[in-house]
PDB file of C-alpha atoms in Angstrom:
ATOM      1  CA  MET A  58      95.180  88.441 130.614  1.00 78.00           C
ATOM      2  CA  PRO A  59      95.324  89.298 126.951  1.00 94.00           C
ATOM      3  CA  ILE A  60      98.294  90.708 125.108  1.00 97.00           C
ATOM      4  CA  VAL A  61      97.778  92.717 121.931  1.00 98.00           C
ATOM      5  CA  ASN A  62     100.980  93.191 119.932  1.00 98.00           C
ATOM      6  CA  LEU A  63     100.849  95.498 116.910  1.00 98.00           C
ATOM      7  CA  ILE A  64     103.776  94.976 114.537  1.00 98.00           C
ATOM      8  CA  THR A  65     104.341  97.773 112.014  1.00 96.00           C
ATOM      9  CA  LYS A  66     106.997  98.802 109.524  1.00 92.00           C
ATOM     10  CA  GLU A  67     106.917 102.440 110.642  1.00 93.00           C
ATOM     11  CA  LYS A  68     107.196 104.291 113.929  1.00 96.00           C
ATOM     12  CA  ILE A  69     103.844 105.202 115.502  1.00 97.00           C
ATOM     13  CA  ALA A  70     103.328 108.695 116.908  1.00 97.00           C
ATOM     14  CA  PRO A  71     102.890 108.720 120.710  1.00 97.00           C
ATOM     15  CA  GLU A  72      99.403 110.245 120.461  1.00 98.00           C
ATOM     16  CA  ASN A  73      98.336 107.435 118.103  1.00 98.00           C
ATOM     17  CA  LYS A  74      99.670 104.846 120.539  1.00 98.00           C
ATOM     18  CA  GLU A  75      97.424 106.284 123.223  1.00 97.00           C
ATOM     19  CA  VAL A  76      94.400 106.104 120.935  1.00 98.00           C
ATOM     20  CA  LEU A  77      95.252 102.557 119.811  1.00 98.00           C
ATOM     21  CA  LYS A  78      95.804 101.384 123.392  1.00 97.00           C
ATOM     22  CA  LYS A  79      92.357 102.681 124.397  1.00 97.00           C
ATOM     23  CA  GLU A  80      90.644 101.291 121.301  1.00 97.00           C
ATOM     24  CA  PHE A  81      92.261  97.851 121.744  1.00 98.00           C
ATOM     25  CA  ALA A  82      91.132  97.849 125.384  1.00 97.00           C
ATOM     26  CA  ASP A  83      87.577  98.706 124.359  1.00 97.00           C
ATOM     27  CA  VAL A  84      87.496  95.902 121.782  1.00 97.00           C
ATOM     28  CA  MET A  85      88.874  93.295 124.172  1.00 97.00           C
ATOM     29  CA  TYR A  86      86.426  94.286 126.907  1.00 96.00           C
ATOM     30  CA  GLU A  87      83.319  94.705 124.773  1.00 96.00           C
ATOM     31  CA  VAL A  88      83.836  91.599 122.637  1.00 96.00           C
ATOM     32  CA  ALA A  89      85.858  89.206 124.812  1.00 94.00           C
ATOM     33  CA  GLY A  90      85.000  90.446 128.307  1.00 92.00           C
ATOM     34  CA  LYS A  91      88.686  91.025 129.091  1.00 92.00           C
ATOM     35  CA  SER A  92      89.268  93.995 131.391  1.00 90.00           C
ATOM     36  CA  GLU A  93      91.858  96.669 130.661  1.00 91.00           C
ATOM     37  CA  ASN A  94      93.177  96.005 134.176  1.00 91.00           C
ATOM     38  CA  TRP A  95      94.703  92.800 132.788  1.00 91.00           C
ATOM     39  CA  LEU A  96      95.431  93.935 129.231  1.00 95.00           C
ATOM     40  CA  MET A  97      98.986  94.329 127.985  1.00 96.00           C
ATOM     41  CA  VAL A  98      99.550  96.256 124.742  1.00 97.00           C
ATOM     42  CA  ARG A  99     102.841  96.154 122.895  1.00 98.00           C
ATOM     43  CA  PHE A 100     103.984  98.125 119.873  1.00 98.00           C
ATOM     44  CA  THR A 101     106.695  96.470 117.787  1.00 98.00           C
ATOM     45  CA  GLU A 102     107.758  99.152 115.346  1.00 96.00           C
ATOM     46  CA  GLU A 103     110.050  99.581 112.357  1.00 95.00           C
ATOM     47  CA  GLU A 104     109.997  95.903 111.411  1.00 95.00           C
ATOM     48  CA  ASP A 105     110.560  94.467 107.947  1.00 95.00           C
ATOM     49  CA  ILE A 106     107.292  92.832 106.863  1.00 94.00           C
ATOM     50  CA  PHE A 107     106.921  90.938 103.596  1.00 92.00           C
ATOM     51  CA  PHE A 108     103.823  89.543 101.877  1.00 87.00           C
ATOM     52  CA  HIS A 109     103.763  87.704  98.542  1.00 87.00           C
ATOM     53  CA  GLY A 110     107.558  88.004  98.614  1.00 92.00           C
ATOM     54  CA  GLN A 111     107.402  91.797  98.535  1.00 91.00           C
ATOM     55  CA  PRO A 112     107.862  94.420 101.258  1.00 92.00           C
ATOM     56  CA  LEU A 113     104.538  95.436 102.745  1.00 89.00           C
ATOM     57  CA  GLU A 114     103.940  99.080 101.807  1.00 86.00           C
ATOM     58  CA  GLU A 115     101.449  99.743 104.591  1.00 89.00           C
ATOM     59  CA  GLY A 116      99.722  97.719 107.242  1.00 91.00           C
ATOM     60  CA  GLY A 117     100.769  95.448 109.988  1.00 95.00           C
ATOM     61  CA  ILE A 118     100.321  92.313 112.001  1.00 97.00           C
ATOM     62  CA  VAL A 119      98.245  92.117 115.158  1.00 98.00           C
ATOM     63  CA  GLU A 120      98.971  89.233 117.511  1.00 98.00           C
ATOM     64  CA  ILE A 121      96.370  88.666 120.213  1.00 98.00           C
ATOM     65  CA  LYS A 122      97.101  86.114 122.913  1.00 97.00           C
ATOM     66  CA  LEU A 123      94.637  85.383 125.682  1.00 95.00           C
ATOM     67  CA  VAL A 124      93.772  82.888 128.368  1.00 94.00           C
ATOM     68  CA  GLY A 125      90.577  81.007 127.581  1.00 92.00           C
ATOM     69  CA  LYS A 126      88.450  80.322 124.531  1.00 95.00           C
ATOM     70  CA  LEU A 127      86.446  82.613 122.285  1.00 96.00           C
ATOM     71  CA  GLN A 128      83.562  81.732 119.998  1.00 97.00           C
ATOM     72  CA  ARG A 129      84.051  82.103 116.263  1.00 97.00           C
ATOM     73  CA  GLY A 130      81.696  85.108 116.208  1.00 97.00           C
ATOM     74  CA  GLN A 131      83.786  86.855 118.874  1.00 97.00           C
ATOM     75  CA  LYS A 132      86.949  86.290 116.840  1.00 98.00           C
ATOM     76  CA  GLU A 133      85.290  87.676 113.719  1.00 98.00           C
ATOM     77  CA  GLU A 134      84.089  90.739 115.644  1.00 98.00           C
ATOM     78  CA  ILE A 135      87.561  91.322 117.097  1.00 98.00           C
ATOM     79  CA  SER A 136      89.063  91.063 113.611  1.00 98.00           C
ATOM     80  CA  LYS A 137      86.523  93.497 112.159  1.00 98.00           C
ATOM     81  CA  ARG A 138      86.921  96.037 114.923  1.00 98.00           C
ATOM     82  CA  ILE A 139      90.730  95.888 115.001  1.00 98.00           C
ATOM     83  CA  CYS A 140      90.777  96.466 111.222  1.00 97.00           C
ATOM     84  CA  ASP A 141      88.395  99.409 111.657  1.00 98.00           C
ATOM     85  CA  VAL A 142      90.611 100.917 114.382  1.00 98.00           C
ATOM     86  CA  LEU A 143      93.817 100.587 112.358  1.00 98.00           C
ATOM     87  CA  ASN A 144      92.104 102.006 109.291  1.00 97.00           C
ATOM     88  CA  LYS A 145      90.794 104.990 111.256  1.00 97.00           C
ATOM     89  CA  VAL A 146      93.922 105.744 113.316  1.00 98.00           C
ATOM     90  CA  LEU A 147      96.775 104.773 110.977  1.00 97.00           C
ATOM     91  CA  GLY A 148      95.059 104.800 107.588  1.00 96.00           C
ATOM     92  CA  TYR A 149      95.796 101.120 106.897  1.00 96.00           C
ATOM     93  CA  GLY A 150      93.736  99.396 104.240  1.00 93.00           C
ATOM     94  CA  LYS A 151      91.825  96.526 105.787  1.00 91.00           C
ATOM     95  CA  ASP A 152      93.426  94.171 103.269  1.00 91.00           C
ATOM     96  CA  SER A 153      96.879  94.988 104.674  1.00 92.00           C
ATOM     97  CA  ILE A 154      96.139  94.014 108.278  1.00 95.00           C
ATOM     98  CA  TYR A 155      96.831  90.488 109.446  1.00 95.00           C
ATOM     99  CA  ILE A 156      95.440  89.272 112.767  1.00 98.00           C
ATOM    100  CA  VAL A 157      96.414  86.155 114.692  1.00 98.00           C
ATOM    101  CA  ILE A 158      94.352  85.147 117.711  1.00 98.00           C
ATOM    102  CA  GLN A 159      95.980  82.594 119.975  1.00 97.00           C
ATOM    103  CA  GLU A 160      94.036  80.995 122.836  1.00 96.00           C
ATOM    104  CA  ILE A 161      96.144  79.672 125.682  1.00 95.00           C
ATOM    105  CA  GLU A 162      95.198  77.429 128.601  1.00 94.00           C
ATOM    106  CA  GLY A 163      95.614  79.181 131.944  1.00 91.00           C
ATOM    107  CA  GLN A 164      98.152  76.624 133.122  1.00 93.00           C
ATOM    108  CA  ASN A 165     100.418  77.716 130.247  1.00 92.00           C
ATOM    109  CA  TRP A 166     100.399  81.405 131.202  1.00 89.00           C
ATOM    110  CA  GLY A 167     102.587  82.566 134.065  1.00 90.00           C
ATOM    111  CA  TYR A 168     102.165  85.741 136.097  1.00 89.00           C
ATOM    112  CA  ASN A 169     103.259  86.912 139.511  1.00 90.00           C
ATOM    113  CA  GLY A 170     105.043  83.652 140.328  1.00 92.00           C
ATOM    114  CA  SER A 171     102.094  81.412 139.442  1.00 92.00           C
ATOM    115  CA  THR A 172      99.840  80.476 136.535  1.00 90.00           C
ATOM    116  CA  PHE A 173      96.208  81.106 135.719  1.00 89.00           C
TER     117      PHE A 173
END
């Protein structure tokens, strides 16, 4: 059950959210084998983001949390593809996108009154 949280400084148009949601689902399925049936996507918008002590002009942070472990190559592919998606859909430079991948043991992830 992955969660992809995109944190941006601006509001994202509803049509772009739909595209991003689909693209994130494709990446997580094709690279990590995680079905969209279990994928949660969150958009955290209009946040203050600073880098090098200065406000970030464009770009964002992508937090990916998932149950299980990925290989290094999978993580690199996810990073590449997420950067490509955000560049294509929102026009972000790849050097202004920060991605954090957090792997969580199933026993530490609750859902539906139980854990994985």
